[in-house]
Coordinates of C-alpha atoms and ligand atoms in Angstrom, one line a residue:
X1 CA 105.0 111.6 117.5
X2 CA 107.0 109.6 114.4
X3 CA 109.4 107.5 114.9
X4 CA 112.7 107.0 113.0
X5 CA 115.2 104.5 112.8
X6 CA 119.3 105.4 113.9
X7 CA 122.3 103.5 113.2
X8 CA 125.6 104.3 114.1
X9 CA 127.5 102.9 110.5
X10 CA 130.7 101.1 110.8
X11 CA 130.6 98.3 113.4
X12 CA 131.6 94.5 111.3
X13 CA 128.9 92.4 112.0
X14 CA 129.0 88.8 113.1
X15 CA 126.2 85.6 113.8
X16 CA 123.5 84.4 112.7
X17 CA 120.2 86.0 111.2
X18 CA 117.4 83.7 110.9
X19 CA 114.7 84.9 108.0
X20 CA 110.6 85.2 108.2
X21 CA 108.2 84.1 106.1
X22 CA 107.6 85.7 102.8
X23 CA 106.2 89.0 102.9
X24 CA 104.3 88.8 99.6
X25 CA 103.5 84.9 99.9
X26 CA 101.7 85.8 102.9
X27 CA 99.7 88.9 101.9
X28 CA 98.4 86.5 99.8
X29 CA 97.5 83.5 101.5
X30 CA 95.8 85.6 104.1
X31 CA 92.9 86.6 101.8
X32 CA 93.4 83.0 100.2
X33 CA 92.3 82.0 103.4
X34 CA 88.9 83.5 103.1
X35 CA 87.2 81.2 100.3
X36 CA 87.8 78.2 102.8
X37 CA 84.7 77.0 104.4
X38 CA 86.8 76.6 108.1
X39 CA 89.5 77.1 109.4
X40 CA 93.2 77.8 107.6
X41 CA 96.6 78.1 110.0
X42 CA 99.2 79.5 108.6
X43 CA 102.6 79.4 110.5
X44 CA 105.7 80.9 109.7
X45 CA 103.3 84.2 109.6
X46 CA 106.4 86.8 109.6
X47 CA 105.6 89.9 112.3
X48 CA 105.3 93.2 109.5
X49 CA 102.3 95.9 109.6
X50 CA 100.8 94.5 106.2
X51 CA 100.1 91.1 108.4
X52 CA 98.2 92.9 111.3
X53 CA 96.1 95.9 108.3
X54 CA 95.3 92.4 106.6
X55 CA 93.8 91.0 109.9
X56 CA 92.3 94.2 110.6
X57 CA 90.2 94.2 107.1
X58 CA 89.4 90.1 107.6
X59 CA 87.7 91.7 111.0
X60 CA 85.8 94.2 109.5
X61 CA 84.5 90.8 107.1
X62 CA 83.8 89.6 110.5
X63 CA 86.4 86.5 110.1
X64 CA 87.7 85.1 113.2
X65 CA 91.5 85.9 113.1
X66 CA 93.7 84.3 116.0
X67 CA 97.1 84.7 117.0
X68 CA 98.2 81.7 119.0
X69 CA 101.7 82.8 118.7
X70 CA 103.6 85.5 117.1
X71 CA 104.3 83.5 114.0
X72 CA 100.9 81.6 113.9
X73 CA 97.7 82.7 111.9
X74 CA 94.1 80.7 112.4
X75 CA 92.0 82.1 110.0
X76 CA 88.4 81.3 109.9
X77 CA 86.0 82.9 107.5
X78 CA 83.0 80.4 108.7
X79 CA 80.6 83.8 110.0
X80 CA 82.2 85.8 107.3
X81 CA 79.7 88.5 105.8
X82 CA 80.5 90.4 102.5
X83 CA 80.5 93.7 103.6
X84 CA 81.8 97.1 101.9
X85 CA 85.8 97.4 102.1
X86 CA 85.7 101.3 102.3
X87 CA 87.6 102.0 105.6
X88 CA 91.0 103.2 105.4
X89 CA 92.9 100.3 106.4
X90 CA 92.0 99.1 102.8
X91 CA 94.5 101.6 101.2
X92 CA 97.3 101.0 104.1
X93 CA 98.7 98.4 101.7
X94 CA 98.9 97.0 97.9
X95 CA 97.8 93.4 98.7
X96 CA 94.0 94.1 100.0
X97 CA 93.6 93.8 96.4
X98 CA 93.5 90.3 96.7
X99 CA 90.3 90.2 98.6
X100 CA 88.5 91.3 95.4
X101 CA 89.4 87.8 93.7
X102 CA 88.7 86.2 96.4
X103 CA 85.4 88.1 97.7
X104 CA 84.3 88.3 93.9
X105 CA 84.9 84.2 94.2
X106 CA 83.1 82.9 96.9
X107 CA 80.4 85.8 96.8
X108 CA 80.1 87.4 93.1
X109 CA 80.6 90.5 94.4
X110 CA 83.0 92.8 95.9
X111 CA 83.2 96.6 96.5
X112 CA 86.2 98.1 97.4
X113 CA 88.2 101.0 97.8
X114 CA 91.7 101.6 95.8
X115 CA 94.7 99.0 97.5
X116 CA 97.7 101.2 98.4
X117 CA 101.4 100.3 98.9
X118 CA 104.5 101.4 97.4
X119 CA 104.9 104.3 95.0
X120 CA 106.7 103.3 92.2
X121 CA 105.9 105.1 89.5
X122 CA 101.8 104.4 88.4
X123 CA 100.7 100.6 89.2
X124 CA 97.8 99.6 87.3
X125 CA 95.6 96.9 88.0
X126 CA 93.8 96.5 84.6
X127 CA 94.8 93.0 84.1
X128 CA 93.6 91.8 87.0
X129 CA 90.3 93.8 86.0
X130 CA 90.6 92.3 82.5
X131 CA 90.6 88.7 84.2
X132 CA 87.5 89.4 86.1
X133 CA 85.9 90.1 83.3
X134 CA 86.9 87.6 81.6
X135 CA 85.2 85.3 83.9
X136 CA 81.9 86.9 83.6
X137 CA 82.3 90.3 85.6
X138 CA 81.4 93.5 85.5
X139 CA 83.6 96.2 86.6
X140 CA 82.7 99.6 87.9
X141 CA 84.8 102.1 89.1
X142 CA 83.2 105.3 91.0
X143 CA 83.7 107.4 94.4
X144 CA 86.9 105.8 94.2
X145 CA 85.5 102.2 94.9
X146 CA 85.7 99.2 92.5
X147 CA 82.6 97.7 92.6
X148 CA 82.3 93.9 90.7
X149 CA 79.9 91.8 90.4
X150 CA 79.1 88.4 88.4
X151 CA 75.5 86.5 87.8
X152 CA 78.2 83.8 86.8
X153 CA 81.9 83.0 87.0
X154 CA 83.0 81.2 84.3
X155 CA 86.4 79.7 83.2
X156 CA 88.0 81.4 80.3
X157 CA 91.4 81.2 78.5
X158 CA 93.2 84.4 79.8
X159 CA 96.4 86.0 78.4
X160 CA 98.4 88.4 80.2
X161 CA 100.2 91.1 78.6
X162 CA 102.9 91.4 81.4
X163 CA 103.4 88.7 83.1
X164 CA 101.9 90.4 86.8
X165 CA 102.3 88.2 90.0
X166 CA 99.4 90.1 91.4
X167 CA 97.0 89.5 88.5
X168 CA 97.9 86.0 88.5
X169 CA 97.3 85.3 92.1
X170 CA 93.9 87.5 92.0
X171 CA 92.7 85.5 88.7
X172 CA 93.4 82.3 90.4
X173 CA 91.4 83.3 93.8
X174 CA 88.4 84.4 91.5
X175 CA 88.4 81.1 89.5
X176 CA 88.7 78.5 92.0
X177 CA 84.9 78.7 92.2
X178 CA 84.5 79.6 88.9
X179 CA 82.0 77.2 86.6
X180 CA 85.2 74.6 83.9
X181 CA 88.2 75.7 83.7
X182 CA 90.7 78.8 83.8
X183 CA 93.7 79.0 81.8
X184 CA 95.7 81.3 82.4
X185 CA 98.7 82.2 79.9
X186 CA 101.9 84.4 80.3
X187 CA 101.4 83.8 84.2
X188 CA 103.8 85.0 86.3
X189 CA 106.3 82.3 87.6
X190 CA 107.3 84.0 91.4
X191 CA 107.5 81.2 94.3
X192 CA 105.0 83.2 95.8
X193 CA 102.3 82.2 93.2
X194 CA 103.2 78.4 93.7
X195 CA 102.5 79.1 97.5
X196 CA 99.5 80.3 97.1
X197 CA 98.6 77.5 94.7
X198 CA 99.6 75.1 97.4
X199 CA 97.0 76.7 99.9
X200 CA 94.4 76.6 97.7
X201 CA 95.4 73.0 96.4
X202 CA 95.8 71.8 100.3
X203 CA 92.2 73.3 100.8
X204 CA 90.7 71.4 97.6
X205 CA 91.0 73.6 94.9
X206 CA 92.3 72.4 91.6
X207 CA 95.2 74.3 90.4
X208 CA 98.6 72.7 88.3
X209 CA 100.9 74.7 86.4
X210 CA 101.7 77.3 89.3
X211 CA 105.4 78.5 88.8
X212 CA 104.9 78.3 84.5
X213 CA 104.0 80.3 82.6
X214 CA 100.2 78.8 82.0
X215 CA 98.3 78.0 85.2
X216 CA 95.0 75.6 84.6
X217 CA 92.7 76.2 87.3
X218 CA 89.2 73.8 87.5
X219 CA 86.2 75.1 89.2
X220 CA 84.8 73.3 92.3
X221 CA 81.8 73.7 94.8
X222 CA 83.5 73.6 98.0
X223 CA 87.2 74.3 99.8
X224 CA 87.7 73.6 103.1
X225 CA 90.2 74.8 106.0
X226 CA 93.9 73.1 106.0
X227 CA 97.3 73.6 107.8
X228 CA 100.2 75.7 105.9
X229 CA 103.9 76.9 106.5
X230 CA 104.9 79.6 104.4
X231 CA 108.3 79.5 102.5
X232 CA 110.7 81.8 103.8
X233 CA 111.1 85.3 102.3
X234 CA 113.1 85.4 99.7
X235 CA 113.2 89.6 99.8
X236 CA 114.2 89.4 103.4
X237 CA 116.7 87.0 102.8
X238 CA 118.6 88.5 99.8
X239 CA 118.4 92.2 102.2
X240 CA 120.6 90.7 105.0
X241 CA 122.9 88.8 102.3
X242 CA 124.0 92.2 100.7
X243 CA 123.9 93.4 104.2
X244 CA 126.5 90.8 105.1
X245 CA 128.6 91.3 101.6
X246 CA 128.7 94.9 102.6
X247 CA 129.7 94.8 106.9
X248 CA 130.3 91.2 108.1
X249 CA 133.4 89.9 109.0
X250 CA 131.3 86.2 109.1
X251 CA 127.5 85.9 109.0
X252 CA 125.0 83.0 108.4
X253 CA 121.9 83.4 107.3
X254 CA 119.4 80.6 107.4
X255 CA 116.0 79.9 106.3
X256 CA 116.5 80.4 103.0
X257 CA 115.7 78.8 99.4
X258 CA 118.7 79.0 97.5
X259 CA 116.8 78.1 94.2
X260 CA 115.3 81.6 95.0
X261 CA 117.8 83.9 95.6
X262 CA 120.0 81.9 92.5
X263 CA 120.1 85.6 89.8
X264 CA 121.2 87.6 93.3
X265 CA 123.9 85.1 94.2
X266 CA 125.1 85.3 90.6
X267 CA 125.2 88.7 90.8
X268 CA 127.6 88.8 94.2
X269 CA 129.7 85.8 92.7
X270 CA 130.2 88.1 89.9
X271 CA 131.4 90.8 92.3
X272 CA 133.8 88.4 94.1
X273 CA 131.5 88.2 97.3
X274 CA 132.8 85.2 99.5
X275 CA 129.8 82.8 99.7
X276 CA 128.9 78.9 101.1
X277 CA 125.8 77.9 100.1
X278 CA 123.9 75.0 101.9
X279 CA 121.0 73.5 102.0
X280 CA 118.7 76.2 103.7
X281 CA 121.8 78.9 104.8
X282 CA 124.6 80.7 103.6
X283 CA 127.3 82.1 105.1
X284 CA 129.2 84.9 103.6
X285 CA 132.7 85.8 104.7
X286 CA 134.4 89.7 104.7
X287 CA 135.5 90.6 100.6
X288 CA 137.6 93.0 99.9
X289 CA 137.7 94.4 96.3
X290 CA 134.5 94.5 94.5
X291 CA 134.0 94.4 91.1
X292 CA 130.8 96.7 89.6
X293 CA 128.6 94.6 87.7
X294 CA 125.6 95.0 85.5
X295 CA 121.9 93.7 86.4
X296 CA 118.9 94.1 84.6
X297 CA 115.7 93.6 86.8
X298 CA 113.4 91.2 85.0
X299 CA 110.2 88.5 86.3
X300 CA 111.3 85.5 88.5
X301 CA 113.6 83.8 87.7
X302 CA 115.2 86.9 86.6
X303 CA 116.7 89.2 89.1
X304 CA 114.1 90.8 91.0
X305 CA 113.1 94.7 91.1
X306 CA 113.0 94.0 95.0
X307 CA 117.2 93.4 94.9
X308 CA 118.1 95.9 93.1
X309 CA 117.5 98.9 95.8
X310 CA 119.4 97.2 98.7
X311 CA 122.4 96.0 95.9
X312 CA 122.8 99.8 94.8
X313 CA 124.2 100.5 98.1
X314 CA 126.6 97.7 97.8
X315 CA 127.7 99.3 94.2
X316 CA 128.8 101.9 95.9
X317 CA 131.7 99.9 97.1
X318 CA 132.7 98.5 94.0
X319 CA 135.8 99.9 92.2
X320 CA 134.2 101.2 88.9
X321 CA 130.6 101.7 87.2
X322 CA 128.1 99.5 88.1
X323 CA 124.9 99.5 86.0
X324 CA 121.3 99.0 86.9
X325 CA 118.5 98.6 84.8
X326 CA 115.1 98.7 85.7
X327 CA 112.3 97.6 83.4
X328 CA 109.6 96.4 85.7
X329 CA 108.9 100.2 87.6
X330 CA 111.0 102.4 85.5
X331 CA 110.5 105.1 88.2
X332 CA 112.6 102.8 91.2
X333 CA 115.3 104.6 91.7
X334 CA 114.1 107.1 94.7
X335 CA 116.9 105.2 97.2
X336 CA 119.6 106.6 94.2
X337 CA 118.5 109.9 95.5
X338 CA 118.7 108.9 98.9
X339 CA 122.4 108.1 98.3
X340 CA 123.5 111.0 97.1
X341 CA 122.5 113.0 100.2
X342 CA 125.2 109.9 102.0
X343 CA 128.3 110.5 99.5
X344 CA 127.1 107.8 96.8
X345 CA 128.0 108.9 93.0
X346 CA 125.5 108.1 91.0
X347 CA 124.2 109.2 87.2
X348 CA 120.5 108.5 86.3
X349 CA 118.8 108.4 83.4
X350 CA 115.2 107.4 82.6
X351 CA 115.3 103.4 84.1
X352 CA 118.6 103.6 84.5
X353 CA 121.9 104.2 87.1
X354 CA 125.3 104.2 86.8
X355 CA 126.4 104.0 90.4
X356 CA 130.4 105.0 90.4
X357 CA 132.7 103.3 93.1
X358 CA 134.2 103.1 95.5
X359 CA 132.9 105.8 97.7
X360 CA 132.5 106.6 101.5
X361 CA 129.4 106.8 102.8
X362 CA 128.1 109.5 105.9
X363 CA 125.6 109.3 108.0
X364 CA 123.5 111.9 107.2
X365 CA 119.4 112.0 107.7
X366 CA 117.6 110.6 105.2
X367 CA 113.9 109.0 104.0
X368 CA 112.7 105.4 103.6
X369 CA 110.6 106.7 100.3
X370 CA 109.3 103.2 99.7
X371 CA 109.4 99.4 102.0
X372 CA 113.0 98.7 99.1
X373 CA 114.3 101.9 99.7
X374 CA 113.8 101.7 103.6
X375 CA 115.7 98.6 103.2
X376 CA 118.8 99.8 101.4
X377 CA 118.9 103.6 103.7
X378 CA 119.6 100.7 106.9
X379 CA 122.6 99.0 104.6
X380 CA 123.7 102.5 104.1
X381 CA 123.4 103.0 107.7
X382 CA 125.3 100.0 108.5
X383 CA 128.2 101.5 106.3
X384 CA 128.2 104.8 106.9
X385 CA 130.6 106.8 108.5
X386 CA 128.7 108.3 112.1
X387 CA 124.7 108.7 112.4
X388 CA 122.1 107.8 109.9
X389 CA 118.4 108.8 110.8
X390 CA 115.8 107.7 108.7
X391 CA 112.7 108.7 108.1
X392 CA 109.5 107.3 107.0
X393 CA 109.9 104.0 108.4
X394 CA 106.4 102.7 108.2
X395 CA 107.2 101.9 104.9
X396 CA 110.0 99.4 106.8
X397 CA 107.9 98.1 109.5
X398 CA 105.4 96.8 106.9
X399 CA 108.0 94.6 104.9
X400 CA 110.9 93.6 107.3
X401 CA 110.5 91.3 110.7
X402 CA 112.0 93.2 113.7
X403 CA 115.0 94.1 111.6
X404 CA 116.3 96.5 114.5
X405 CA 116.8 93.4 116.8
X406 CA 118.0 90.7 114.2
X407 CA 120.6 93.5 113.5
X408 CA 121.8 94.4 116.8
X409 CA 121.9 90.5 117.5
X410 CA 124.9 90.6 115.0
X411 CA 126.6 93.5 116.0
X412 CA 124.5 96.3 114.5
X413 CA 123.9 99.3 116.6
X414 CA 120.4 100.6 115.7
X415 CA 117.7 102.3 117.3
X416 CA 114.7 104.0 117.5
X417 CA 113.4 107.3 118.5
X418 CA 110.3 109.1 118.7
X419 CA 110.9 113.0 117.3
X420 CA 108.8 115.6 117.5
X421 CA 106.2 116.1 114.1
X422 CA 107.0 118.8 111.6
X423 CA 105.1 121.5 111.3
Ligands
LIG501 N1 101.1 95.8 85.7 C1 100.2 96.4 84.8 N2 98.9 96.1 85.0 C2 98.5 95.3 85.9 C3 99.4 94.7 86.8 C4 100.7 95.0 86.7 O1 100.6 97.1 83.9 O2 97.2 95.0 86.0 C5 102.6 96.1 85.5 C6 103.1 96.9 86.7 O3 102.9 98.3 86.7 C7 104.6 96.5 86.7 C8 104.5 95.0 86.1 O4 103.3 94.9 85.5 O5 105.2 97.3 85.8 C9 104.7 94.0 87.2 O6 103.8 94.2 88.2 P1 103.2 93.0 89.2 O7 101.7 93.0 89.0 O8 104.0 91.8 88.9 O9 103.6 93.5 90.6 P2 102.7 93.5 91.9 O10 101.9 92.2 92.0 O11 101.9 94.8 92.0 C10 104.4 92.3 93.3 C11 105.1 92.6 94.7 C12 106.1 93.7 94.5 C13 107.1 93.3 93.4 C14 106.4 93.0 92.1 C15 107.3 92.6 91.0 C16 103.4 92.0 96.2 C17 102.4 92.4 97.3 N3 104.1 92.9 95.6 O12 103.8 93.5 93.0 O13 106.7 93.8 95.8 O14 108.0 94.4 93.3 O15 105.4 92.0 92.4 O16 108.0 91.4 91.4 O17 103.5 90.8 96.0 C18 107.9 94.8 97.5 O18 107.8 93.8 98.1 O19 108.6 95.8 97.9 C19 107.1 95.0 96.3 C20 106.8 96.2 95.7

């Protein structure tokens, strides 16, 4: 039977909410793992489906994947064997497309099936194909596998027309072992990258530039295993700070990177949130009178496309038109819908939405259409006015760290039910 996620809106929250390790650092680092010649811990490994599909597939490779704890990852691809990734599990998630850099780098050769993840309007991966190429591969694409395969890898000068974190992290897995250098130009700049960089640096690749916009990455023969702690998750963390804007009288949140999160805290300055930031926390105190604001989504360091669905639902509680506009997926706007069926006003236009404040919000059921949108139907929850149930929360579970109990640890009253299937 599926499950769905309650909440009973309207109870203040108060505490502490401690954050996990980045999501989309660590869907990274797991495959990263996989060019070392022993073994590679990784702690701070946050507890989401994507984690456990990613050690599933790293099975199937017939890498030794051990969970000392719940938050601790020893990866070791010593016995690993290149086999065909065609089982389902592949397309559970976006990220498995990592394992084609890093398969295509150790062995010259990977055959896959198509990585899944979000909708969010069409995501191609041609640059990351383009990359591979560049380096000496040849792509094929039939029965719905990717199939590439190198005599050769050899460093090129690569430009990228959009600056994609996922083709820069999959370039730089396929050219660690890759013969000179790899430059590669309009890289993104995400913290993730520089995360994985530091994995692959600890474990004796040769990467600098990672977090500019040209990465240099110089071939060598052999990486070996290494200790890492992931940085926290900057996604996560930005979630349960609009959470706390929108419902807590006083709430801390800790485990964070400031630096990270600066265009969101911008953005709720702007908007008269009350906020102290420290070191690694930030506590954010009950606001009363919103103003709307504008926010474009752009690349790191601009405010990220991630943000902008949980922020929407604080719009809704500004007093006047708030703006947001989307240029990275033009089609991410499915949670807008979503809030409509709760009360929220909002116009859209192609890449665009005027969200018109302040209005109540109701409990009403509604669907998680994507891991973002998951996040902002539970802030909805939180401030809505009776019962919320929402559906599709796979999407949830494979992004967010038991948020049902770091919720009702603050106050939160949210649940979950199994209901019968649809027919
Ligand atoms: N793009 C192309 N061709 C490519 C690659 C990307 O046209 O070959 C386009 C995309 O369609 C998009 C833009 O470039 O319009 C940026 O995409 P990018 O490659 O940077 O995104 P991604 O690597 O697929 C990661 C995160 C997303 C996050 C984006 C943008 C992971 C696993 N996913 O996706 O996270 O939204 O970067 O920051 O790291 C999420 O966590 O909910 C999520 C969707």
């Amino acid at each position: 039977m599926p499950e769905v996620i309650r909440i009973e809106g309207g109870h203040e929250l108060e505490g502490e909410v401690t954050i996990s390790g980045s999501k989309n650092a660590t869907v990274a680092l797991i495959p990263a793992a996989v060019l070392a010649n022993g073994p590679v811990t990784i702690v701070g490994v946050p507890q989401i489906a994507d984690v456990r599909h990613l050690s599933e597939i790293l099975r199937i490779l017939n890498v030794d994947v051990e969970q000392p704890s719940p938050d601790h990852l020893i990866i070791d691809p010593t016995h690993m064997k290149n086999v065909d990734l065609v089982d389902d599990v592949v397309t559970k998630l976006r990220a498995s497309y990592y394992l084609m850099g890093a398969l295509l780098g150790r062995y010259h050769h990977v055959r896959m099936r198509m990585p899944g993840g979000c909708y969010l309007g069409p995501r191609p991966i041609d640059l990351h194909l383009k990359g591979f190429e560049a380096l000496g591969a040849t792509v094929k694409y039939e029965r719905g596998c990717y199939d590439i395969t190198a005599d050769r890898l050899v460093g090129d000068k690569i430009f990228l027309d959009i600056a994609s974190v996922g083709a820069t992290i999959n370039i730089m897995m396929a050219a660690v072992y890759a013969e000179g250098r790899t430059v590669i130009e309009n890289a993104a700049k995400e913290p993730e990258i520089i995360d994985v960089a530091t994995l692959l640096n600890k474990m004796g690749a040769h990467i600098r530039g990672a977090g500019t916009n040209v990465i240099k990455i110089d071939g060598v023969k052999s990486l070996n295993g290494c200790f890492h702690e992931i940085i926290p998750d900057r996604i996560e963390a930005g979630t349960y700070i609009v959470i706390a804007a929108a419902m807590a009288r006083k709430m801390k949140i800790n485990n964070i990177i400031p630096q990270h999160l600066e265009a969101l805290l911008m953005k709720l300055d702007e908007m008269g949130v009350k906020m102290d930031v420290q070191v690694d926390s930030v506590t954010i105190e009950k606001s009363e009178h919103l103003k709307p604001i504008e926010v474009t989504t752009k690349p790191y360091p601009g405010f990220a496309t991630d943000l902008q669905q949980p922020l929407t639902v604080l719009m809704t509680q500004a007093e006047g038109v708030s703006r947001v506009e989307e240029t990275i997926y033009v089609e991410r706007f499915k949670h807008c819908n979503e809030l409509q069926k709760m009360g929220a006003y909002i116009d859209l236009s192609p890449a665009c939405a005027e969200i018109h404040g302040p209005t109540p919000l109701y409990g009403t059921t509604v669907s998680a259409t994507d891991l973002r949108c998951g996040a902002a139907m539970v802030i909805a929850g939180l401030m809505a006015d009776g019962v919320t149930t929402i559906e599709n929360i796979y999407h949830i579970d494979r992004g967010y760290d038991h948020i049902d109990d770091k919720l009702n640890a603050i106050g939160a009253k949210i649940w979950r039910e199994k209901v019968p299937d649809e027919d």
